[in-house]
Amino acid sequence: MFPLFLSRRSYSILKQIKEKIITHPVKIDPDMQKKLERLSLLSFQNEQTIKKVEQTIHASDIIHQANVDHLEPLYTPVETELCPLRQQDTVSNEDTLSVKQVLQNATRTFEDYLVAPMIGKRESQTVEKMSSPLIDRLLLRFNNVKHRLETLLKICRTHEVVCLKETNDYDDELYRLYGPHDSDIEELEQCIISISKLIENLQQEQNSSDECHDALNYPLCDNDWTFESIKQLDEDIYDNHDEQKEATLDVLGHLSMLLFNETCNQFSMNTTDNDESDTNPDSCTLIPKSNAINLLDLPVEVLLHICSFMSPFELTTTLAPTCCYLANLILSKIPMDLDVPKLMSFFDVVHLFSHVSSVRSITFTDWEHSVSNLTWAIWFDSLARNNCNLHTIRFHNILISPIVICLIVEYFPHCLQTIIFDPQRNKNYEKFDLVLSLLGDNQTQLKNVTASYQVGITNFGLLQLINNLNTIVDLKLLYIDIIRDETMNILCDKHQTHLEKLEINGTELTDQSINYIDQCRKLKSITIEFCINLTGSNFHLFHNFSHLRELCLTKIPNVPLESFYILFDSKHIFQHLILLKLDECHFIDDNCVRAIMTM
């Protein structure tokens, strides 16, 4: 960062710039480039702004002396009303870059730059007075969710009766292994009651007349959604205000200068007065020479680098509407991995989802108890209508419920391939068997499931998932200690042609499970942990996995040294193996390690 100084008298900056012109090209490192890009967005036309930036630089110098390893720096210099952005300035046309000056070297057309695109706007803006398409869609989805819950409840009750008939000593331990728990059935019953009330309330509000204005503004959930606010979303989300926003070409022009002109002599100085001694710095504008490169003519990689400094919300709501070229780049060519933290409001999330159309993955972070079922439905509806390529959803510190899982299956059956549940911070949800059961749907494209460290999983939920999914490629179930050999048999028998990654552990598994896993010859990663019943007698079967890249056999203390000698036989070489973990395998000796190193 360079120092800034403020003078109270008029002086010639043209003369000072000429004195400091460097004859040799100046290299701008990536760090300086990031800072310049950020500073170019600020206005320095008042004393308060410059003082604020000076204070920030001073504070940054102090911070840089501290230990900030593994911390990502923030390059935004300041966030205060004292430092307005350039687009907020009120300056005369003579003091800014004109459209002709910015576009004089552009190869694209005038429309590419200045015509505002119709982002998210529908062909017809008409909305019926008391009927909202969004309300109709929500009612349809909620009715389907109710049907899914009722179907699973029937299966649970049938399974419980069959198990009781098969054995007279169906105790708590068998419940823990086989399920479903009585509490799971109660949870389903409560979910059905909850979704029924929500459907009833929406239908009641939808049938209200114009005279019942108070009813339209009655909160339908804890997140303060009302019928009127939901109805208004159909108008607001796709409303482009019918006014073409003026492109912020001033910012783009300055970024172009900073990126592609490394010396001051590549610019000419334009002033409102030919007298250098009376030159006002506020009336001076750098104008690129005829051989300068326009920003929007830059390679896509450079534009992506510039866009990477803006949040997805800024990109889609501020920059994309400025011109057709940027709209096409941002909305269709920039694949986004969205992180939706609790810092955003419920309503901002809806508007964000309504703009982005190329989201590949999305992570919901730290919402926990705050999101109602109605809010989840509104979010998913907005996301599903604009994204057909969403393939990954991740939940981090989120309170999951069966209704939310049903909504995911309803809204993303043809695109969602991966779902990840990070370990719960406080183990808030202890009925994860229902989550796996509801994810098991043969109408979806889901093939990668991560549910490690979750609570309440039994073989009932696992079998519902395994039997009903068409394909399983990646299955992570670490610290789920109820997995049995029979479950592994069913998994490997059905998904042997597709399974590539498997992470399991459990005290119930025996050597027989290795025989079942041997059917899955396309496996690239195998993790088996905490299996005290494994003896390693058939470890030679791992030689059959010709594509194996990762092998983790940790905390299996009863495997003798002879089994490891068989596994790491010098006659077999794991050609693609890049990761090997043998934590807490106590019988391994130096000769075994030597065999591994020479493999």
PDB file of C-alpha atoms in Angstrom, residues 126-133 206 208-210 228 231-232:
ATOM      1  CA  THR A 126     -48.967  -9.804 -14.776  1.00  0.00           C
ATOM      2  CA  VAL A 127     -49.877 -11.443 -11.476  1.00  0.00           C
ATOM      3  CA  GLU A 128     -53.406 -12.307 -10.503  1.00  0.00           C
ATOM      4  CA  LYS A 129     -54.810 -10.184  -7.749  1.00  0.00           C
ATOM      5  CA  MET A 130     -55.342 -12.895  -5.171  1.00  0.00           C
ATOM      6  CA  SER A 131     -53.505 -15.836  -6.691  1.00  0.00           C
ATOM      7  CA  SER A 132     -49.724 -16.148  -6.561  1.00  0.00           C
ATOM      8  CA  PRO A 133     -47.920 -18.734  -8.698  1.00  0.00           C
ATOM      9  CA  GLN A 206     -55.078 -17.850  -0.393  1.00  0.00           C
ATOM     10  CA  SER A 208     -59.060 -14.693   1.791  1.00  0.00           C
ATOM     11  CA  SER A 209     -60.737 -11.747   0.103  1.00  0.00           C
ATOM     12  CA  ASP A 210     -59.354  -8.252  -0.419  1.00  0.00           C
ATOM     13  CA  GLU A 228     -48.631 -10.794   1.124  1.00  0.00           C
ATOM     14  CA  LYS A 231     -47.136 -13.119  -3.074  1.00  0.00           C
ATOM     15  CA  GLN A 232     -44.992 -10.048  -3.618  1.00  0.00           C
TER      16      GLN A 232
END
